[in-house]
XYZ file of C-alpha atoms in Angstrom:
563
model
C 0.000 0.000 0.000
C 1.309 3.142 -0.821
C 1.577 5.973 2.108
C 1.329 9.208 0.438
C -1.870 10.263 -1.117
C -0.624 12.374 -3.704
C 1.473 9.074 -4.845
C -1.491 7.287 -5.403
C -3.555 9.653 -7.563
C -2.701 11.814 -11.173
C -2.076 15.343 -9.713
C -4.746 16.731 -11.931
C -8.123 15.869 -12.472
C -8.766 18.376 -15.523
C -6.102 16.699 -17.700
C -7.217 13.922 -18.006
C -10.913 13.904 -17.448
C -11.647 16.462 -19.958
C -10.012 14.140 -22.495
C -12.327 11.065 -21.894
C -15.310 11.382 -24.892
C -17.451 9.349 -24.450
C -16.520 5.595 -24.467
C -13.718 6.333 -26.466
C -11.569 2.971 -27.105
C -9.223 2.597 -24.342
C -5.754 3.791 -26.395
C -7.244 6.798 -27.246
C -7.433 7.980 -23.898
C -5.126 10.372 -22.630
C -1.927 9.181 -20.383
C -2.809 7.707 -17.244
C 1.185 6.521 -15.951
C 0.076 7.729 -12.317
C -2.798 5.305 -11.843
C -3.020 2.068 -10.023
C -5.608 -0.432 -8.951
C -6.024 1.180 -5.565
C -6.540 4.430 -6.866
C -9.126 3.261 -9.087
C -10.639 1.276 -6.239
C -10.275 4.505 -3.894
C -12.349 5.824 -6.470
C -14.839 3.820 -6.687
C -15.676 3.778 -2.801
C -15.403 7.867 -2.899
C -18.137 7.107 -5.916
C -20.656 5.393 -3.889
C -19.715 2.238 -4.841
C -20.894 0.427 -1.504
C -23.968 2.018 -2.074
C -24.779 -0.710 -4.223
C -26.570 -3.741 -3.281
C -25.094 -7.099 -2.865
C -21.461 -6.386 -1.809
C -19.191 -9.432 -1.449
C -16.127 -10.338 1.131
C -13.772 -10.364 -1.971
C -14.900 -6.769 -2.965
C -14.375 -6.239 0.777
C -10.884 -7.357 0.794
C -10.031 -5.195 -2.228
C -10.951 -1.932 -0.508
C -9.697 -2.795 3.180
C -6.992 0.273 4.285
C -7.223 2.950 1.231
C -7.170 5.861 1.534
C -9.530 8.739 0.464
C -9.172 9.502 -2.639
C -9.320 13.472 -3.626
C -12.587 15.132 -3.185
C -11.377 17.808 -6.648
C -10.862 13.753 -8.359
C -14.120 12.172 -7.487
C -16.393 15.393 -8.306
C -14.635 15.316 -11.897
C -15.301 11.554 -12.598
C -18.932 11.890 -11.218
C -19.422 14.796 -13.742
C -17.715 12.438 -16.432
C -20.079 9.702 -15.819
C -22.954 11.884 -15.611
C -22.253 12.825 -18.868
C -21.854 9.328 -20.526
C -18.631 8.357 -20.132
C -17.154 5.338 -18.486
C -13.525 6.917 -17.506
C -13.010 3.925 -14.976
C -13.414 1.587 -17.733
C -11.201 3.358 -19.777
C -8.527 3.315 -16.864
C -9.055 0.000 -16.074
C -8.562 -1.312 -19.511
C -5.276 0.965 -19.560
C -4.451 -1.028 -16.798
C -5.009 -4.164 -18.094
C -3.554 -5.407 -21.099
C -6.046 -7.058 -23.308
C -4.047 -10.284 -23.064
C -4.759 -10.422 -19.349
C -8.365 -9.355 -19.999
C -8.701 -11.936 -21.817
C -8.274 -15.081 -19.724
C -11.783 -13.584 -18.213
C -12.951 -12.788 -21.743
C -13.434 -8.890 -20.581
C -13.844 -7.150 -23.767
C -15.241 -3.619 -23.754
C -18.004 -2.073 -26.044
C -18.086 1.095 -27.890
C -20.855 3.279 -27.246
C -22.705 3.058 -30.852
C -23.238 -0.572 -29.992
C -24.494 0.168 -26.846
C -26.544 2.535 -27.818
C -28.254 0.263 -30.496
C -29.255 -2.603 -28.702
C -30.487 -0.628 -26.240
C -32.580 1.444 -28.844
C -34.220 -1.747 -30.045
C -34.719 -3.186 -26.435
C -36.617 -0.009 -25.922
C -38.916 -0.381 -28.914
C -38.995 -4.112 -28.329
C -39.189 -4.907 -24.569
C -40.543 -2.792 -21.591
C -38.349 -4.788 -19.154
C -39.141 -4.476 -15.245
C -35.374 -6.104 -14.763
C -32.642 -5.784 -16.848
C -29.495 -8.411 -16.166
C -26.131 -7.726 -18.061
C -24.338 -10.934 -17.398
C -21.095 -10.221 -17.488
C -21.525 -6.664 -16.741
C -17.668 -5.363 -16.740
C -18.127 -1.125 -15.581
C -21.337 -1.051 -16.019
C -21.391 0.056 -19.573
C -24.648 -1.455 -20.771
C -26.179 -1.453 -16.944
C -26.086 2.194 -16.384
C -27.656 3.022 -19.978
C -29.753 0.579 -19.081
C -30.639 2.570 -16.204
C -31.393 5.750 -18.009
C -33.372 4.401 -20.540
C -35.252 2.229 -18.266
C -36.418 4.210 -15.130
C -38.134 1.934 -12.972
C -36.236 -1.235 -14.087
C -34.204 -3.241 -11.618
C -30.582 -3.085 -12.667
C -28.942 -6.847 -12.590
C -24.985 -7.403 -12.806
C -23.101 -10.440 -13.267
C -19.245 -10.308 -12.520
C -16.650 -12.593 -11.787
C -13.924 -10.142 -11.427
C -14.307 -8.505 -8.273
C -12.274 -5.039 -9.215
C -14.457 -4.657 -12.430
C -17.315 -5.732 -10.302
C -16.632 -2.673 -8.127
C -16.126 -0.169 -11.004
C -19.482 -1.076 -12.169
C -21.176 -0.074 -8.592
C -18.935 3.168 -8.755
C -20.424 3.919 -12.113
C -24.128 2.817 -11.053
C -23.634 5.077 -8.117
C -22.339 8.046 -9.988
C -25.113 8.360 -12.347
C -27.351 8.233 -9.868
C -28.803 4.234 -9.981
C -27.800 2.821 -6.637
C -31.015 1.850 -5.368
C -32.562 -0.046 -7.876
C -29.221 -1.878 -8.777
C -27.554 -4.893 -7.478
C -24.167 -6.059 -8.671
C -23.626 -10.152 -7.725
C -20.223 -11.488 -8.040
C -20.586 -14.933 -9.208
C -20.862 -17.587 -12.390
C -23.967 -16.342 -14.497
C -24.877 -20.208 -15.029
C -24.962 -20.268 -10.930
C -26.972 -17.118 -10.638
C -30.293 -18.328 -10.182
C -32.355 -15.052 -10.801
C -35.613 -14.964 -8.685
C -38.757 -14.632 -10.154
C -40.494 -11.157 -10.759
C -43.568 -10.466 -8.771
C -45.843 -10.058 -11.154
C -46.353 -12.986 -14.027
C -46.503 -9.486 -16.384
C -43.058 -8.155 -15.470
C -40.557 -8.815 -18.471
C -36.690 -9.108 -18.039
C -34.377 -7.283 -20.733
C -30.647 -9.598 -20.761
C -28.490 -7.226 -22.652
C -24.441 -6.873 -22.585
C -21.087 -8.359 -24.366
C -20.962 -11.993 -22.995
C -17.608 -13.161 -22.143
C -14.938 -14.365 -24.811
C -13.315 -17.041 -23.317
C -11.965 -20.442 -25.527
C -12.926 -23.904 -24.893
C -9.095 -24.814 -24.019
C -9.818 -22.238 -20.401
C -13.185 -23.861 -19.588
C -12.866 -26.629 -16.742
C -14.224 -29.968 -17.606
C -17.022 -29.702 -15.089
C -18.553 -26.817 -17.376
C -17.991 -28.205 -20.256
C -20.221 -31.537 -19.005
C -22.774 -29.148 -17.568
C -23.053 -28.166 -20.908
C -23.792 -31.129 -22.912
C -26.105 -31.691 -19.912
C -27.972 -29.023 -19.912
C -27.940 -28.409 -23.800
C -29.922 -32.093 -23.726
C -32.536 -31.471 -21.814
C -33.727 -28.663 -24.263
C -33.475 -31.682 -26.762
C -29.937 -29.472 -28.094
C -26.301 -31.057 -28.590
C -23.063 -28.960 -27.636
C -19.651 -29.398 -28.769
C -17.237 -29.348 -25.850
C -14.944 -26.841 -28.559
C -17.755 -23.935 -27.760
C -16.401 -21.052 -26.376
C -17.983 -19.522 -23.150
C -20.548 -17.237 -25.072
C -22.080 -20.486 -26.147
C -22.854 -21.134 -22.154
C -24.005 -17.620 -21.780
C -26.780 -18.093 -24.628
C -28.078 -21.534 -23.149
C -28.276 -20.119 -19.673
C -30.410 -17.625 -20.472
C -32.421 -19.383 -22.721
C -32.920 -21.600 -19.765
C -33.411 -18.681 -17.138
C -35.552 -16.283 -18.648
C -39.193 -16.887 -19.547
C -41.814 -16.355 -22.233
C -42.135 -12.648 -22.901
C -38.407 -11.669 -21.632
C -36.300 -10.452 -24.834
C -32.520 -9.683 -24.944
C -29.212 -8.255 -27.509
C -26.281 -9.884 -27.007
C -23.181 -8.559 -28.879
C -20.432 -11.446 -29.283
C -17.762 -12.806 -31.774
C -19.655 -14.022 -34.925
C -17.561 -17.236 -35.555
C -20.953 -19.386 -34.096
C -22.557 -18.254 -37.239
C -20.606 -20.704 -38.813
C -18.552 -22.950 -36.941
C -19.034 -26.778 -36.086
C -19.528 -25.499 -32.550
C -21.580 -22.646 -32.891
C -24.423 -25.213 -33.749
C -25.846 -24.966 -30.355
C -26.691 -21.183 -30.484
C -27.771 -21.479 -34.077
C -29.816 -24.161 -32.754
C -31.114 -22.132 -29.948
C -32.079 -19.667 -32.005
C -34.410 -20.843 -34.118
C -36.177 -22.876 -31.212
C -36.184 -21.168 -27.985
C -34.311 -18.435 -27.799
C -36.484 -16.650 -30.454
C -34.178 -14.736 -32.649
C -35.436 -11.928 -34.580
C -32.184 -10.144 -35.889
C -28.539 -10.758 -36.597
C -26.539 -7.757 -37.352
C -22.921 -8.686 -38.311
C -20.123 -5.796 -37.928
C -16.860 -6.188 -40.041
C -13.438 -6.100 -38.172
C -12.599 -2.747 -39.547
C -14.985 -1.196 -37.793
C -13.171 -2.460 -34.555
C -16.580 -3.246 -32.749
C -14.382 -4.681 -29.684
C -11.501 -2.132 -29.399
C -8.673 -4.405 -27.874
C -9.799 -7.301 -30.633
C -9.991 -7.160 -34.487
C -12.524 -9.629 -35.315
C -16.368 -9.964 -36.700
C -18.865 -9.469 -34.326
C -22.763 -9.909 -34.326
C -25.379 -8.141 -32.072
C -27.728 -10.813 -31.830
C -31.705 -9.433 -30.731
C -34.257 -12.691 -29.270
C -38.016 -12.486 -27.846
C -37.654 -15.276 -25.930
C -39.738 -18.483 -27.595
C -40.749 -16.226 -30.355
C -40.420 -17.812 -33.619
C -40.939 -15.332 -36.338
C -41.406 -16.434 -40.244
C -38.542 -14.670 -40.887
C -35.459 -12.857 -39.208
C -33.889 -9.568 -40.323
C -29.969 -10.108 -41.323
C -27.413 -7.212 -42.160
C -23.783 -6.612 -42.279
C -22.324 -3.493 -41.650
C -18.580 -2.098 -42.333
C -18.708 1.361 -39.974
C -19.935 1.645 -36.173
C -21.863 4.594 -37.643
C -24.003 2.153 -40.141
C -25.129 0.053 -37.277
C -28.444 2.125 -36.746
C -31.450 0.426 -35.584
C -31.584 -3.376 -35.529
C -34.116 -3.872 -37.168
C -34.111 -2.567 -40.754
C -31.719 -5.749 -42.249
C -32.634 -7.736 -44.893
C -35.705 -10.475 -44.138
C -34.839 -13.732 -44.146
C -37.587 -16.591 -44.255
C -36.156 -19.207 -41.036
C -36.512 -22.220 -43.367
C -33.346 -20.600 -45.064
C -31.057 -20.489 -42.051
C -33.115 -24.105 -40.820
C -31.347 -25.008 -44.356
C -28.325 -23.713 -44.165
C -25.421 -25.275 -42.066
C -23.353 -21.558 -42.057
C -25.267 -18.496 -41.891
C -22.717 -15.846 -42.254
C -22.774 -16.131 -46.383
C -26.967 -14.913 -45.676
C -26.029 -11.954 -44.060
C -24.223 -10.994 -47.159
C -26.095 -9.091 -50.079
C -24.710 -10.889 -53.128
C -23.293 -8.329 -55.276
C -23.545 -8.850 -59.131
C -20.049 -8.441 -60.788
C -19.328 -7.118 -63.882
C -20.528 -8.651 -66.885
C -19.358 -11.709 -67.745
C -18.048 -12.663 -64.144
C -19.004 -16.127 -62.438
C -18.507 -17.351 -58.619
C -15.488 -19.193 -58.487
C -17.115 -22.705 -57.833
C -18.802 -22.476 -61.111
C -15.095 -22.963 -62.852
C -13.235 -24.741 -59.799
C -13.653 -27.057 -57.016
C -11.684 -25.847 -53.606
C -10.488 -28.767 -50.893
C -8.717 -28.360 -48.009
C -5.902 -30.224 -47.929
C -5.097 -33.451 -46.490
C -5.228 -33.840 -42.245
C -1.770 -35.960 -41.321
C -2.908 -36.360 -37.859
C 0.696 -36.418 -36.565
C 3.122 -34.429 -38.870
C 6.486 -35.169 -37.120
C 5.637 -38.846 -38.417
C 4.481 -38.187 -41.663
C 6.932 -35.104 -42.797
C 10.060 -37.311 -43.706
C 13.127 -36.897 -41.667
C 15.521 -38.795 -39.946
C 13.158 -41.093 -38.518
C 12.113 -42.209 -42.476
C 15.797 -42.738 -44.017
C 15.528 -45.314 -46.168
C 12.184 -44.947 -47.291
C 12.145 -45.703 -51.650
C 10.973 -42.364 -53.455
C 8.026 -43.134 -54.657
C 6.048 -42.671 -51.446
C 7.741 -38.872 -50.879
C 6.051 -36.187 -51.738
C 7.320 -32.857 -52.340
C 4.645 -31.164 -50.085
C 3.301 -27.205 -49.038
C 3.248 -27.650 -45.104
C 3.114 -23.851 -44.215
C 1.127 -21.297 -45.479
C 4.126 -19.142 -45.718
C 5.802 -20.752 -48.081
C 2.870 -19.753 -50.216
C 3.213 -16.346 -49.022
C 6.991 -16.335 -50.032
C 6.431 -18.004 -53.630
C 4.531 -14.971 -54.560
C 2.558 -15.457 -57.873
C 4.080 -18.907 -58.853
C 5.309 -21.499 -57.185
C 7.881 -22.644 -59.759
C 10.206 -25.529 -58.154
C 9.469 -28.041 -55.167
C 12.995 -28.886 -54.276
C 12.603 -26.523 -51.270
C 9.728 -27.990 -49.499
C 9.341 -30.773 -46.848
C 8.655 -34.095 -48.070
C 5.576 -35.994 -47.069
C 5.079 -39.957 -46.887
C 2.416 -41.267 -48.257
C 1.744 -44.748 -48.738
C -1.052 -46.783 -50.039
C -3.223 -48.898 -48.448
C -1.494 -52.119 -50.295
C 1.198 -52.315 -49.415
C 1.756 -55.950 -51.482
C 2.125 -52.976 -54.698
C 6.405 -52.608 -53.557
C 8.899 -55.338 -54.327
C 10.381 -57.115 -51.540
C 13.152 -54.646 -50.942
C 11.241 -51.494 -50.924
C 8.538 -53.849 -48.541
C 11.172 -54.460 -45.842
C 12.081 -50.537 -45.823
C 8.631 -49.660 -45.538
C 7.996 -51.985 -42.786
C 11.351 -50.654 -40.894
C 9.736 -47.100 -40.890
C 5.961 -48.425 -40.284
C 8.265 -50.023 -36.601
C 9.574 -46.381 -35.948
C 5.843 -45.052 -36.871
C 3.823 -47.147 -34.073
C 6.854 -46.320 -31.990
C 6.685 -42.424 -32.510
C 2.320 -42.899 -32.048
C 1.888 -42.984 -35.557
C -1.190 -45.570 -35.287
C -2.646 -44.362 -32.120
C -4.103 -40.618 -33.424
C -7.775 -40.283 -33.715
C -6.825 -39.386 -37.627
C -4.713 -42.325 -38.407
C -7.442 -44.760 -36.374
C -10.237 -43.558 -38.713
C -8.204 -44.408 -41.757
C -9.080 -47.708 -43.661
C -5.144 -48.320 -43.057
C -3.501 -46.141 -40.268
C -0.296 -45.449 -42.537
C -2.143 -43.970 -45.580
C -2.144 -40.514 -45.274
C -4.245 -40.229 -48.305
C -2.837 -36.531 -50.236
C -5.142 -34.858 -52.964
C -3.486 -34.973 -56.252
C -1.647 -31.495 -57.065
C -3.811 -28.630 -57.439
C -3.133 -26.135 -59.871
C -3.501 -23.272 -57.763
C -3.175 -23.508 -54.128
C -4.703 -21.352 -51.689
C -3.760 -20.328 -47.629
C -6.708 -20.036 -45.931
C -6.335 -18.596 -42.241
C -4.044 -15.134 -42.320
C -4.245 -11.568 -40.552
C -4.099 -10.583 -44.349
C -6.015 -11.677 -47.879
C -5.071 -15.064 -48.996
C -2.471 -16.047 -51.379
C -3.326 -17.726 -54.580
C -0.071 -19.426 -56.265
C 0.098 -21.017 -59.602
C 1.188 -24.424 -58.288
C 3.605 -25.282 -61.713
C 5.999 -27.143 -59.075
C 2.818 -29.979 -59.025
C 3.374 -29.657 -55.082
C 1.274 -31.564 -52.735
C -0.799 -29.777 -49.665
C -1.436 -30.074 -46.344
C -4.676 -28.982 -44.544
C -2.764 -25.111 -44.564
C -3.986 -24.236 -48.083
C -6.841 -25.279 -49.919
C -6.461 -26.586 -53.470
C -8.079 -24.715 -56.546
C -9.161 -27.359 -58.973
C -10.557 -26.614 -62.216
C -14.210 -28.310 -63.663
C -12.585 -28.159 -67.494
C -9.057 -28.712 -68.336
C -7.926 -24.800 -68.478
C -4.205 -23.975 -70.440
C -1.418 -22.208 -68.467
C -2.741 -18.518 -69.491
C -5.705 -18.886 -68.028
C -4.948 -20.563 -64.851
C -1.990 -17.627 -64.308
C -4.626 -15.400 -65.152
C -7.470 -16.597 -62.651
C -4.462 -17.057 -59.673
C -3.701 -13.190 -60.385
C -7.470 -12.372 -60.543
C -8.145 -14.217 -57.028
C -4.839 -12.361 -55.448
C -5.604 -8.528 -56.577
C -9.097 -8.347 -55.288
C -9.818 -10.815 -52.643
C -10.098 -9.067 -49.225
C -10.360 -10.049 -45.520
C -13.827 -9.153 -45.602
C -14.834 -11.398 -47.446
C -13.833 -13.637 -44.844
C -14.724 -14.349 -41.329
C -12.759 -12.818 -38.767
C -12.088 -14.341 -35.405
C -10.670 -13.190 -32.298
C -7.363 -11.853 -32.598
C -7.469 -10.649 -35.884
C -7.550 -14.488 -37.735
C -9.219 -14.177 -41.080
C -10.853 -17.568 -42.502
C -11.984 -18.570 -46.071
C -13.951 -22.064 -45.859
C -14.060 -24.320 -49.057
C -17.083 -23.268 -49.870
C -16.785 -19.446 -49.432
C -13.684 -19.168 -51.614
C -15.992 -20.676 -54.245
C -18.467 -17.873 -54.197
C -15.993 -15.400 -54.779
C -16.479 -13.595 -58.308
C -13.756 -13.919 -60.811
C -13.981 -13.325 -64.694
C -15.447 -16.171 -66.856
C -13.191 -18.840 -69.155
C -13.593 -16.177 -71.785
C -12.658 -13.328 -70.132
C -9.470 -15.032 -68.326
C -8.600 -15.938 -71.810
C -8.051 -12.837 -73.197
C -7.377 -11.368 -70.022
C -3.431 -11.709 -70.752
């Protein structure tokens, strides 16, 4: 604990209050090298913050012998707050790195989102309780609060410092005594029921970002568990938003309505099933509104994110869908594009409906009308299967020449002309009777090293009609990466290299002649962009098999005279 006062705290309030718009991303804010955690906290008590209900003994322990914090400080923040800031937040982001935010999946939202999905919660719910489960500082709660004026204000926090930032901030604008903060899981919360059967509940916030690798096993069985008795299944590779929908879908009741703002991977991914799932049958989705990276909708995270409205049990004919590129073109949530639900019952990804097709020029085609795409092939164990010392001896004819990183596609620019620098792969058939009795007893030599090194004993190579048959697709003519903080690479493969599951491989319908394949490779490279992608957390930008085929490139006759 520090013993002077003026130690503790920035030596003027003006400075750096007076450069805090409102919910301006964190690194925009102005220096803050003099503040600490227990300044913030000594803040947060000269706020109000115990004026809040619900206080817990490890919010206790945080403020136990601070001292007072300036009365010139606090009078600034209140006015701050007043106005619609969140300077704590800001602070407290400042002093948190994003990459310790993260293992609590605290990601902080800019005010236009805010503002939205509480614009359509006021048009489309008049809530008597509003619950912001993972509440953070109170961004959503105290807006909340102003929009809603008799509303009970609900927050769910597991961090207890945050957890007290968000009472300051209720306190400050004037919300204390219809608020509670509760420090605790959301899936343990257990929200009592309102008085009257009338009374509606409004969940609203930015669920927690947290990946499947952090979640103990006993939450990941509680959610299978759980997920099956709404007649769901959940993959244990969700992420803890997933948990965040299926909790409330199994907390709040018919007539309660919510807007969650998340990552908008489960649009698409194997694991994201359970939330399209719920969706369409009991969470009662009426709009997804999908935000492109660029617009950096979470500040300390460049990745797609959808604000996601539900009436809970509703089941609308169809849903409105849009995709926006600015915060400024998020507007109301409800003026996207209708959507009839047996399309997204239909459809295994959703993120391709949330796109308006745009018609190219004439004369252009999607991709997959000239070209099949595959990933390529899954080794299940590459330090068996990428020849080294552990396969001297092997004969030839079962190397490969083989792309095993995406940046050597990167490197090779437009063309990948020889293979003599890449790895070598070993792939061998399933009959093995094929080699002559030399080449048998080498093969059988490595196959001994193979079971040795766990070759055989990968849930890849045990799903394999023969465990040592890695199985690579023919050379593609064009190769692909896939996953990149940048556009893909398309490279003429003229080398007639192999690929792993790092690229996908471009495979023409027709024969096509060396012109036109150059031609279509330097088409795909020049004007395919991230967003037309998807965008994960951390700035990860994806192209699935069957996106890359709905990307627009010139027809055979154009790319034939194209040169």
């Amino acid at each position: 604990m520090l013993r002077q006062q003026e130690t503790l705290f920035p030596e003027s309030a003006e400075d750096w209050v007076r450069t805090e718009p409102r919910l301006r991303p964190p690194r925009s804010a102005a220096p803050l090298v003099s503040w600490s955690e227990p300044a913030l906290l000594s803040i947060a008590v000269a706020l109000g913050a115990r004026s809040v209900a619900s206080w817990s003994t490890a919010e206790n322990a945080l403020i136990a012998g601070l001292p007072t914090a300036p009365d010139v400080l606090a009078r600034e923040i209140r006015r701050a707050i007043r106005d619609g800031a969140d300077p704590l937040g800001n602070i407290f982001c400042r002093l948190r790195p994003p990459a310790e935010r993260r293992k609590l999946g605290a990601v902080y939202t800019p005010a236009p989102i805010v503002d939205a999905m509480l614009a359509w919660a006021k048009e489309s719910v008049s809530p008597s309780r509003v619950v912001d489960p993972g509440v953070g500082t109170g961004r959503f709660l105290v807006e909340a609060g102003r929009q809603f004026s008799r509303a009970q204000l609900v927050g769910v926090e597991v961090d207890p410092l945050a957890a007290i930032l968000a009472r300051a901030n209720l306190a400050a604008a004037g919300l204390a005594k219809r608020s509670s903060i509760h420090l605790c899981d959301y899936r343990g919360l257990g929200l009592p029921a309102l008085a009257d059967k009338s009374d509606r509940t409004l969940y609203v916030g930015n669920p927690p970002y947290v990946r499947h690798h952090l979640i103990e096993p006993k939450w990941k069985a509680w959610l299978s568990r759980e997920a099956g008795k709404l007649g769901h299944t959940a993959s244990q590779l969700a992420g803890l938003h997933v948990y965040f929908f299926l909790e409330t879908v199994r907390q709040a009741r018919l007539g309660d309505g919510g807007a969650f703002v998340t990552a908008a991977e489960w649009l698409d991914v194997n694991y994201g099933k359970l939330v399209r799932d719920l969706f369409l049958n009991g969470l009662g989705g009426t709009s997804i509104t999908v935000i492109e990276p660029t617009a950096l909708p979470f500040p300390d995270a460049a990745t797609t994110a959808a604000i996601t409205t539900f009436e809970i049990k509703k089941r609308p004919r169809s849903v409105r869908l849009k995709r926006v590129e600015s915060l400024s073109d998020v507007g109301t949530l409800t003026d996207g594009r209708l959507v009839r639900r047996e399309r997204l019952e239909a459809e295994q990804r959703w993120s391709r409906l949330t796109r308006v097709t745009k018609k190219g020029p004439d004369g252009f085609v999607e991709l997959g009308e000239l070209c099949r795409v595959h990933r390529g092939q899954v080794t299940g164990a590459n330090r068996v299967w990428i020849a080294g010392s552990h396969s001297e001896g092997l004969p030839p004819a079962v190397l490969y020449r083989t792309v095993t990183r995406a940046r050597e596609l990167f490197a090779a620019g437009a063309l990948l002309e020889s293979p003599d620098h890449l790895k070598q792969v070993i792939d061998l058939p399933e009959d093995l009777a094929v080699f002559s009795a030399e080449e048998r007893r080498r093969i059988e030599t490595f196959l001994k090293v193979a079971k040795q090194m766990g070759g055989n004993k990968g849930y890849v190579a045990r799903h394999r009609r023969a465990w040592w048959a890695v199985g690579l697709r023919p050379p593609a003519p064009i190769l692909a990466t896939y996953m990149a903080r940048r556009p893909p690479a398309f490279v003429r493969n003229a080398a007639a290299a192999r690929h792993l599951n790092i690229a996908h491989g471009i495979y023409p319908r027709e024969p096509m002649g060396e012109d036109v394949l150059r031609s279509l490779a330097q088409h795909l490279a020049t004007l395919t962009t991230t967003q037309q992608g998807r965008t994960y957390a951390g700035g990860l930008t994806k192209f699935e098999p069957r996106e890359m085929e709905r990307l627009l490139v010139p027809g055979p006759h154009l790319l034939a005279t194209a040169q």
